[in-house]
Amino acid sequence: MNDNVKSKIISIIEKSGIKDEQLRNTLKKTFSELTTYEKDVLEKVQRQVAENLSARKETWDYLWQINTALVKNSDVENMKNKGFNEIKVGNGIFEKNTFKDKSLEDRAKDFKNESQFFLECAYEDLENICQKQYKGCIFNEDGEVRYFHYSLIPHYRFIKQEEMLFKTADLYKIIRPVIFSPYARRAVDIRLEDISLDEFIAGGKTNTSLMLEDNGLKDKLLTDYRLMWNVEIEDGTEVLTSSSDSDSYQYFYDPNEENVFIYPQDECDAIYKKEDRIEVIYHDEAKSDKYEKVTIMPVDDEDYDRCFVNEFDYKQFDKEITLRTVADINNVLTRFRNKTNGFHCRFAQIIDKHQLKSDIIRRYKKEHSYLKNKNDLYAGALRYKPYCCIDFYGNGMFLTDYANYVLYYMEQNYPEFNWIGKLGR
């Protein structure tokens, strides 16, 4: 409100016919103070909006470069010096009848020993490999051989740890895809079918064999690797400073750490990452000041073996772009050109899904899928949506993973379409 509004209110009171002069003066004073207050509030809101709009700049996306690397055990310490951290998931070897009342996901927490196993295969082959039973052997001190059987069971503990990244990226309106991590979707546990874990461990590496070559698992089952990423997720320890007024409660993370994001335990109304601090806003006083601290470490542009990056050309890209033409779709898809692995994609056609019978790229099963954000939009449930087909090009066992990475992004950002991938010819 401005002075003109204040003058009009005073004029209305003077012309109202109220004879009690004290009452007229009280009304004038009350409304004068009210208009001044409303003016101050409006100016404050305008300043805050202007500040927050400037804070919501796309350049924060350049910080969101997530590298996942499968690293030989002997190279783990060296990679830690380059900005990578281990993703710890616990023990990966179990006997069949251990903790019958617990899932494999829960059992891993009961062991301090960290052991990780991965399949080096195309995603399409994962299910078939895990359906079989394999033979191993243990040599005793007398040279006698005892055979045992084991199975490979997919586990999802790496994928569970990705959830905080997805929640944080959603909170900060990060444009680029959150993570591209194929090996997390090839993680398996070894389940001992007819031998105890103690017996297996007692054999040691020299006397215990998984007979990989005899089982057709040589170069397929990786037993000497760890999955690492340039991310550190920890409970926040720095105390948030706070302030409040009649409109909101504000909490501030003040340490000047550009590559840090915080995720409050209590759902906030808004969060703004600025150059020197992070501002968290609530309409009520927060019940808890606890938060998760997510640090994304910068890493060199070195070409690491078995490393994947969420490559995406986010610059000058409007997330809210409307897909009106083929050119619009391809404009989005070209941002996914994966120079590291030689993958790319382009729009093929709007199709009848029943007519596409061959070369369809397999989608991840539910447990392997990337996390859907909480705003999985209304259009996701619509029944009659066009089917957009994307052709994917590239060689190697990770083309299916690349396709799922792209299709997931399109589904999350353009749910008014159904998205299908097929091998490009």
Short mmCIF file of C-alpha atoms in Angstrom, two decimals:
data_model
loop_
_atom_site.label_atom_id
_atom_site.label_comp_id
_atom_site.label_asym_id
_atom_site.label_seq_id
_atom_site.Cartn_x
_atom_site.Cartn_y
_atom_site.Cartn_z
CA MET A 1 0.00 0.00 0.00
CA ASN A 2 1.16 3.57 -0.63
CA ASP A 3 0.42 7.06 0.67
CA ASN A 4 -2.38 7.47 -1.86
CA VAL A 5 -4.20 4.49 -0.35
CA LYS A 6 -3.70 5.91 3.14
CA SER A 7 -5.19 9.26 2.04
CA LYS A 8 -8.24 7.53 0.58
CA ILE A 9 -8.89 5.61 3.79
CA ILE A 10 -8.65 8.82 5.86
CA SER A 11 -11.03 10.52 3.42
CA ILE A 12 -13.53 7.67 3.76
CA ILE A 13 -13.42 7.98 7.56
CA GLU A 14 -13.96 11.78 7.41
CA LYS A 15 -16.98 11.33 5.14
CA SER A 16 -18.43 8.44 7.12
CA GLY A 17 -20.55 10.64 9.34
CA ILE A 18 -18.98 9.32 12.53
CA LYS A 19 -19.50 12.12 15.05
CA ASP A 20 -17.27 10.78 17.81
CA GLU A 21 -13.96 12.57 17.14
CA GLN A 22 -12.00 10.21 19.40
CA LEU A 23 -13.29 7.20 17.45
CA ARG A 24 -12.45 8.89 14.13
CA ASN A 25 -8.88 9.56 15.32
CA THR A 26 -8.54 5.98 16.58
CA LEU A 27 -9.67 4.61 13.21
CA LYS A 28 -7.30 6.93 11.35
CA LYS A 29 -4.38 5.88 13.52
CA THR A 30 -5.22 2.18 13.28
CA PHE A 31 -5.59 2.14 9.51
CA SER A 32 -2.56 4.37 9.07
CA GLU A 33 -0.43 1.90 11.03
CA LEU A 34 -1.97 -1.01 9.14
CA THR A 35 -1.19 0.48 5.74
CA THR A 36 2.37 1.24 6.85
CA TYR A 37 2.76 -2.34 8.08
CA GLU A 38 1.36 -3.79 4.83
CA LYS A 39 3.67 -1.57 2.82
CA ASP A 40 6.69 -2.77 4.81
CA VAL A 41 5.64 -6.41 4.40
CA LEU A 42 5.17 -6.00 0.65
CA GLU A 43 8.57 -4.37 0.26
CA LYS A 44 10.17 -7.13 2.31
CA VAL A 45 8.53 -9.83 0.21
CA GLN A 46 9.63 -8.10 -2.98
CA ARG A 47 13.22 -7.91 -1.71
CA GLN A 48 13.16 -11.55 -0.65
CA VAL A 49 11.73 -12.70 -3.98
CA ALA A 50 14.37 -10.71 -5.85
CA GLU A 51 17.14 -12.21 -3.70
CA ASN A 52 15.82 -15.73 -4.03
CA LEU A 53 15.37 -15.49 -7.78
CA SER A 54 18.98 -14.46 -8.08
CA ALA A 55 19.97 -17.34 -5.79
CA ARG A 56 18.16 -19.90 -7.95
CA LYS A 57 20.73 -19.78 -10.66
CA GLU A 58 21.46 -22.72 -12.91
CA THR A 59 25.17 -22.52 -12.18
CA TRP A 60 24.66 -24.70 -9.10
CA ASP A 61 24.16 -27.54 -11.58
CA TYR A 62 27.83 -27.50 -12.43
CA LEU A 63 28.51 -28.62 -8.86
CA TRP A 64 26.22 -31.61 -9.31
CA GLN A 65 28.70 -33.78 -11.19
CA ILE A 66 28.46 -37.25 -9.68
CA ASN A 67 31.17 -39.75 -10.56
CA THR A 68 30.75 -43.42 -9.68
CA ALA A 69 33.77 -45.65 -10.16
CA LEU A 70 34.36 -49.36 -9.71
CA VAL A 71 37.82 -49.56 -8.19
CA LYS A 72 40.15 -52.47 -7.44
CA ASN A 73 40.59 -52.97 -3.71
CA SER A 74 44.28 -52.16 -4.03
CA ASP A 75 43.48 -48.73 -5.54
CA VAL A 76 40.88 -47.59 -2.98
CA GLU A 77 43.25 -45.49 -0.87
CA ASN A 78 44.69 -43.82 -3.96
CA MET A 79 41.19 -42.90 -5.15
CA LYS A 80 40.37 -41.41 -1.75
CA ASN A 81 43.16 -38.91 -2.36
CA LYS A 82 41.43 -37.91 -5.61
CA GLY A 83 38.09 -36.99 -4.03
CA PHE A 84 36.33 -40.38 -4.01
CA ASN A 85 34.69 -42.11 -1.04
CA GLU A 86 33.75 -45.73 -0.52
CA ILE A 87 30.06 -46.61 -0.63
CA LYS A 88 29.91 -49.12 2.20
CA VAL A 89 27.16 -51.74 2.14
CA GLY A 90 28.43 -54.35 4.61
CA ASN A 91 29.04 -58.04 4.19
CA GLY A 92 28.18 -59.70 0.86
CA ILE A 93 28.54 -63.40 1.76
CA PHE A 94 25.82 -65.29 3.66
CA GLU A 95 24.87 -68.83 4.41
CA LYS A 96 21.40 -69.79 3.31
CA ASN A 97 19.85 -70.37 6.72
CA THR A 98 21.37 -67.40 8.51
CA PHE A 99 18.82 -65.03 10.08
CA LYS A 100 15.77 -66.58 8.44
CA ASP A 101 13.63 -63.74 9.71
CA LYS A 102 15.76 -61.10 7.96
CA SER A 103 16.28 -60.07 4.36
CA LEU A 104 19.70 -59.97 2.78
CA GLU A 105 19.51 -56.19 3.02
CA ASP A 106 19.20 -56.41 6.81
CA ARG A 107 21.75 -59.20 7.23
CA ALA A 108 24.54 -57.09 5.73
CA LYS A 109 24.33 -54.71 8.68
CA ASP A 110 25.09 -57.51 11.13
CA PHE A 111 28.63 -57.94 9.81
CA LYS A 112 31.47 -55.46 10.05
CA ASN A 113 33.33 -57.13 7.19
CA GLU A 114 32.95 -55.19 3.94
CA SER A 115 32.80 -57.38 0.84
CA GLN A 116 31.36 -56.38 -2.51
CA PHE A 117 30.64 -58.40 -5.65
CA PHE A 118 29.56 -57.23 -9.10
CA LEU A 119 28.58 -58.84 -12.37
CA GLU A 120 30.42 -57.67 -15.49
CA CYS A 121 27.63 -58.33 -17.97
CA ALA A 122 24.86 -56.69 -19.93
CA TYR A 123 21.82 -55.86 -17.82
CA GLU A 124 19.77 -58.29 -19.90
CA ASP A 125 21.97 -61.17 -18.72
CA LEU A 126 21.75 -60.36 -15.03
CA GLU A 127 18.56 -62.29 -14.30
CA ASN A 128 19.72 -65.46 -16.09
CA ILE A 129 23.06 -65.50 -14.24
CA CYS A 130 21.33 -65.07 -10.88
CA GLN A 131 18.87 -67.91 -11.51
CA LYS A 132 21.59 -70.56 -11.59
CA GLN A 133 23.39 -72.39 -8.82
CA TYR A 134 27.16 -72.68 -8.90
CA LYS A 135 29.77 -75.05 -7.44
CA GLY A 136 32.76 -74.08 -5.31
CA CYS A 137 35.35 -76.05 -3.39
CA ILE A 138 37.51 -75.96 -0.27
CA PHE A 139 40.85 -77.73 0.09
CA ASN A 140 41.67 -78.94 3.58
CA GLU A 141 45.14 -79.30 5.06
CA ASP A 142 45.41 -82.88 3.77
CA GLY A 143 44.67 -81.77 0.22
CA GLU A 144 41.18 -83.25 0.22
CA VAL A 145 38.50 -81.38 -1.65
CA ARG A 146 35.07 -80.52 -0.33
CA TYR A 147 32.56 -79.13 -2.77
CA PHE A 148 29.79 -76.72 -1.94
CA HIS A 149 27.13 -74.78 -3.84
CA TYR A 150 26.37 -71.08 -3.95
CA SER A 151 23.98 -68.64 -5.65
CA LEU A 152 24.28 -65.01 -6.71
CA ILE A 153 21.54 -62.80 -5.28
CA PRO A 154 21.00 -59.20 -6.52
CA HIS A 155 21.12 -56.64 -3.74
CA TYR A 156 19.98 -53.01 -3.65
CA ARG A 157 21.98 -51.45 -0.82
CA PHE A 158 23.90 -49.15 -3.15
CA ILE A 159 20.64 -47.96 -4.70
CA LYS A 160 19.20 -47.28 -1.25
CA GLN A 161 22.09 -44.89 -0.57
CA GLU A 162 21.28 -42.94 -3.74
CA GLU A 163 17.96 -41.80 -2.26
CA MET A 164 19.45 -38.86 -0.37
CA LEU A 165 20.98 -37.54 -3.60
CA PHE A 166 17.62 -37.62 -5.36
CA LYS A 167 15.84 -35.90 -2.47
CA THR A 168 18.50 -33.21 -2.23
CA ALA A 169 18.58 -32.57 -5.98
CA ASP A 170 14.79 -32.23 -6.00
CA LEU A 171 14.88 -29.80 -3.07
CA TYR A 172 17.44 -27.55 -4.77
CA LYS A 173 15.77 -27.76 -8.21
CA ILE A 174 18.85 -29.30 -9.83
CA ILE A 175 18.27 -29.56 -13.58
CA ARG A 176 20.76 -32.22 -14.59
CA PRO A 177 20.09 -35.92 -13.95
CA VAL A 178 21.07 -36.97 -10.46
CA ILE A 179 23.32 -39.98 -11.04
CA PHE A 180 24.33 -42.56 -13.65
CA SER A 181 25.48 -45.70 -11.83
CA PRO A 182 25.30 -48.98 -13.79
CA TYR A 183 27.43 -51.04 -11.41
CA ALA A 184 25.10 -50.33 -8.48
CA ARG A 185 22.57 -52.27 -10.55
CA ARG A 186 24.92 -55.22 -10.96
CA ALA A 187 25.73 -55.70 -7.29
CA VAL A 188 25.18 -59.21 -5.96
CA ASP A 189 25.57 -61.12 -2.72
CA ILE A 190 26.96 -64.66 -2.53
CA ARG A 191 24.59 -67.04 -0.77
CA LEU A 192 26.18 -70.26 0.48
CA GLU A 193 23.68 -73.07 -0.05
CA ASP A 194 25.18 -76.02 1.83
CA ILE A 195 28.15 -74.75 3.81
CA SER A 196 28.46 -72.43 6.80
CA LEU A 197 29.97 -68.98 6.61
CA ASP A 198 32.56 -69.97 9.20
CA GLU A 199 33.66 -72.91 7.05
CA PHE A 200 33.87 -70.70 4.00
CA ILE A 201 35.95 -68.08 5.79
CA ALA A 202 38.19 -70.69 7.44
CA GLY A 203 39.25 -71.88 4.00
CA GLY A 204 40.77 -68.49 3.27
CA LYS A 205 41.56 -67.12 -0.16
CA THR A 206 44.21 -69.76 -0.86
CA ASN A 207 42.11 -72.81 -0.02
CA THR A 208 38.63 -71.63 -1.03
CA SER A 209 37.63 -71.37 -4.67
CA LEU A 210 34.44 -70.17 -6.34
CA MET A 211 35.55 -72.09 -9.44
CA LEU A 212 34.74 -69.10 -11.63
CA GLU A 213 36.14 -70.59 -14.83
CA ASP A 214 34.29 -73.91 -14.43
CA ASN A 215 31.08 -72.03 -13.68
CA GLY A 216 31.38 -69.72 -16.69
CA LEU A 217 31.85 -66.75 -14.35
CA LYS A 218 35.44 -65.90 -15.19
CA ASP A 219 35.58 -62.18 -16.07
CA LYS A 220 31.87 -61.97 -15.13
CA LEU A 221 31.89 -62.10 -11.33
CA LEU A 222 34.15 -59.35 -9.98
CA THR A 223 35.34 -60.20 -6.46
CA ASP A 224 38.14 -57.70 -5.86
CA TYR A 225 36.44 -54.33 -6.39
CA ARG A 226 34.70 -51.55 -4.44
CA LEU A 227 32.16 -49.03 -5.68
CA MET A 228 33.15 -45.43 -4.94
CA TRP A 229 31.72 -41.98 -5.64
CA ASN A 230 32.74 -38.36 -5.16
CA VAL A 231 30.02 -37.85 -2.56
CA GLU A 232 30.05 -37.64 1.21
CA ILE A 233 26.76 -37.92 3.11
CA GLU A 234 26.89 -37.30 6.85
CA ASP A 235 24.83 -35.99 9.73
CA GLY A 236 25.16 -32.23 9.98
CA THR A 237 27.12 -31.05 13.01
CA GLU A 238 27.33 -27.28 12.48
CA VAL A 239 24.61 -25.47 14.43
CA LEU A 240 22.19 -23.55 12.20
CA THR A 241 21.74 -19.91 13.15
CA SER A 242 18.16 -18.66 13.17
CA SER A 243 15.94 -15.62 13.08
CA SER A 244 12.21 -15.06 13.02
CA ASP A 245 9.65 -12.41 12.31
CA SER A 246 5.88 -12.34 11.98
CA ASP A 247 6.04 -13.95 8.53
CA SER A 248 8.50 -16.84 8.77
CA TYR A 249 11.24 -18.65 10.60
CA GLN A 250 14.62 -18.63 8.91
CA TYR A 251 17.59 -20.89 9.57
CA PHE A 252 21.03 -20.37 8.10
CA TYR A 253 23.91 -22.69 7.29
CA ASP A 254 26.77 -20.22 7.29
CA PRO A 255 30.04 -22.03 6.47
CA ASN A 256 31.16 -20.85 3.06
CA GLU A 257 31.38 -24.23 1.32
CA GLU A 258 30.29 -24.00 -2.28
CA ASN A 259 30.12 -27.75 -2.88
CA VAL A 260 27.86 -28.45 0.14
CA PHE A 261 24.09 -28.96 0.19
CA ILE A 262 22.03 -29.60 3.32
CA TYR A 263 18.79 -31.56 3.59
CA PRO A 264 16.71 -30.61 6.68
CA GLN A 265 15.02 -33.37 8.64
CA ASP A 266 11.84 -31.27 8.90
CA GLU A 267 10.21 -30.51 5.56
CA CYS A 268 10.76 -26.82 4.86
CA ASP A 269 8.73 -24.33 2.85
CA ALA A 270 11.69 -23.18 0.80
CA ILE A 271 15.46 -23.48 0.66
CA TYR A 272 17.92 -21.19 -1.11
CA LYS A 273 21.58 -21.84 -1.70
CA LYS A 274 23.53 -18.63 -2.00
CA GLU A 275 27.19 -17.93 -2.49
CA ASP A 276 27.98 -17.56 1.21
CA ARG A 277 25.24 -19.52 2.97
CA ILE A 278 22.15 -21.71 2.71
CA GLU A 279 18.84 -20.26 3.88
CA VAL A 280 16.01 -22.55 5.07
CA ILE A 281 12.53 -21.07 5.51
CA TYR A 282 9.58 -22.40 7.53
CA HIS A 283 6.17 -20.87 8.16
CA ASP A 284 6.37 -22.28 11.70
CA GLU A 285 9.22 -22.89 14.06
CA ALA A 286 11.10 -26.03 13.02
CA LYS A 287 10.61 -29.03 15.30
CA SER A 288 14.16 -30.16 14.68
CA ASP A 289 17.37 -28.50 13.57
CA LYS A 290 18.88 -31.77 12.34
CA TYR A 291 19.92 -32.14 8.75
CA GLU A 292 21.96 -34.27 6.37
CA LYS A 293 25.05 -32.70 4.86
CA VAL A 294 25.75 -33.70 1.24
CA THR A 295 29.19 -32.79 -0.09
CA ILE A 296 30.07 -33.30 -3.75
CA MET A 297 33.82 -33.41 -4.10
CA PRO A 298 35.47 -32.00 -7.22
CA VAL A 299 37.49 -34.59 -9.13
CA ASP A 300 39.99 -34.33 -11.94
CA ASP A 301 38.93 -34.88 -15.53
CA GLU A 302 41.11 -37.96 -15.56
CA ASP A 303 39.70 -40.93 -17.52
CA TYR A 304 39.08 -43.55 -14.86
CA ASP A 305 38.41 -47.15 -15.84
CA ARG A 306 34.87 -48.33 -15.09
CA CYS A 307 33.75 -44.80 -14.21
CA PHE A 308 30.42 -43.18 -15.05
CA VAL A 309 29.40 -39.53 -14.85
CA ASN A 310 25.97 -37.91 -15.08
CA GLU A 311 26.98 -36.10 -18.25
CA PHE A 312 24.39 -33.54 -19.32
CA ASP A 313 24.58 -30.20 -21.08
CA TYR A 314 22.56 -28.16 -18.59
CA LYS A 315 23.67 -24.71 -19.78
CA GLN A 316 21.05 -22.42 -21.30
CA PHE A 317 18.46 -25.14 -20.88
CA ASP A 318 14.98 -24.38 -19.58
CA LYS A 319 13.68 -27.34 -17.61
CA GLU A 320 10.11 -26.28 -18.33
CA ILE A 321 10.52 -26.39 -22.11
CA THR A 322 7.38 -27.59 -23.84
CA LEU A 323 7.75 -30.44 -26.30
CA ARG A 324 5.83 -29.20 -29.33
CA THR A 325 7.97 -30.49 -32.17
CA VAL A 326 10.48 -33.19 -33.03
CA ALA A 327 13.16 -30.51 -32.82
CA ASP A 328 12.14 -29.78 -29.20
CA ILE A 329 12.52 -33.44 -28.25
CA ASN A 330 15.88 -33.76 -29.96
CA ASN A 331 16.98 -30.52 -28.33
CA VAL A 332 16.56 -32.25 -24.97
CA LEU A 333 18.06 -35.57 -26.07
CA THR A 334 21.23 -34.03 -27.48
CA ARG A 335 22.13 -32.92 -23.97
CA PHE A 336 22.60 -36.59 -23.09
CA ARG A 337 25.37 -37.23 -25.60
CA ASN A 338 27.77 -39.36 -23.60
CA LYS A 339 31.24 -38.61 -24.88
CA THR A 340 32.93 -40.90 -22.35
CA ASN A 341 31.14 -44.07 -23.42
CA GLY A 342 30.18 -43.09 -26.96
CA PHE A 343 26.41 -43.28 -26.43
CA HIS A 344 23.83 -40.99 -28.00
CA CYS A 345 20.12 -40.99 -28.80
CA ARG A 346 17.52 -39.26 -30.94
CA PHE A 347 13.78 -39.19 -31.34
CA ALA A 348 12.42 -41.87 -33.66
CA GLN A 349 8.64 -41.52 -33.92
CA ILE A 350 5.26 -41.45 -32.22
CA ILE A 351 4.15 -45.07 -32.35
CA ASP A 352 1.50 -47.58 -31.46
CA LYS A 353 3.25 -49.62 -28.78
CA HIS A 354 1.77 -52.84 -30.17
CA GLN A 355 3.53 -52.26 -33.47
CA LEU A 356 6.97 -52.14 -31.85
CA LYS A 357 7.82 -55.81 -31.47
CA SER A 358 11.60 -56.01 -31.75
CA ASP A 359 14.71 -54.21 -30.53
CA ILE A 360 12.89 -52.78 -27.50
CA ILE A 361 15.36 -51.89 -24.76
CA ARG A 362 14.67 -53.56 -21.45
CA ARG A 363 13.73 -51.28 -18.60
CA TYR A 364 15.17 -51.67 -15.13
CA LYS A 365 13.08 -53.72 -12.78
CA LYS A 366 11.49 -51.72 -9.96
CA GLU A 367 14.25 -52.39 -7.43
CA HIS A 368 16.93 -51.14 -9.84
CA SER A 369 15.05 -48.04 -11.00
CA TYR A 370 16.20 -44.54 -10.17
CA LEU A 371 14.14 -42.92 -7.42
CA LYS A 372 10.99 -41.15 -8.58
CA ASN A 373 10.64 -37.71 -7.05
CA LYS A 374 7.74 -36.95 -4.74
CA ASN A 375 6.14 -34.77 -7.40
CA ASP A 376 5.54 -37.69 -9.75
CA LEU A 377 3.11 -35.59 -11.71
CA TYR A 378 -0.57 -35.99 -12.39
CA ALA A 379 0.11 -36.91 -16.00
CA GLY A 380 1.94 -40.04 -14.88
CA ALA A 381 -1.41 -41.71 -14.20
CA LEU A 382 -3.13 -40.73 -17.45
CA ARG A 383 -4.19 -43.72 -19.52
CA TYR A 384 -4.16 -42.36 -23.03
CA LYS A 385 -0.79 -40.80 -23.70
CA PRO A 386 1.22 -40.83 -26.93
CA TYR A 387 4.09 -43.30 -27.09
CA CYS A 388 7.33 -41.54 -27.99
CA CYS A 389 10.05 -43.85 -29.22
CA ILE A 390 13.73 -42.95 -28.83
CA ASP A 391 16.51 -44.66 -30.78
CA PHE A 392 19.66 -45.39 -28.79
CA TYR A 393 23.10 -45.84 -30.35
CA GLY A 394 26.37 -47.17 -29.01
CA ASN A 395 28.34 -50.30 -28.31
CA GLY A 396 29.13 -52.20 -25.15
CA MET A 397 27.28 -53.76 -22.25
CA PHE A 398 26.05 -50.48 -20.76
CA LEU A 399 23.82 -49.22 -23.58
CA THR A 400 20.73 -50.48 -21.74
CA ASP A 401 21.83 -48.56 -18.64
CA TYR A 402 22.32 -45.39 -20.68
CA ALA A 403 18.84 -45.81 -22.17
CA ASN A 404 17.25 -46.25 -18.73
CA TYR A 405 19.13 -43.17 -17.51
CA VAL A 406 17.70 -41.07 -20.35
CA LEU A 407 14.19 -42.55 -20.29
CA TYR A 408 13.93 -42.02 -16.54
CA TYR A 409 14.74 -38.33 -16.98
CA MET A 410 12.19 -37.93 -19.77
CA GLU A 411 9.49 -39.65 -17.71
CA GLN A 412 10.14 -37.42 -14.71
CA ASN A 413 10.19 -34.18 -16.66
CA TYR A 414 7.73 -34.95 -19.48
CA PRO A 415 5.12 -37.30 -17.97
CA GLU A 416 2.52 -36.29 -20.55
CA PHE A 417 4.16 -38.87 -22.84
CA ASN A 418 4.99 -42.55 -22.55
CA TRP A 419 8.66 -43.08 -23.37
CA ILE A 420 10.02 -46.20 -25.05
CA GLY A 421 13.56 -46.98 -26.13
CA LYS A 422 14.78 -49.22 -28.92
CA LEU A 423 18.11 -50.03 -30.50
CA GLY A 424 18.95 -47.62 -33.29
CA ARG A 425 19.87 -49.02 -36.68
#
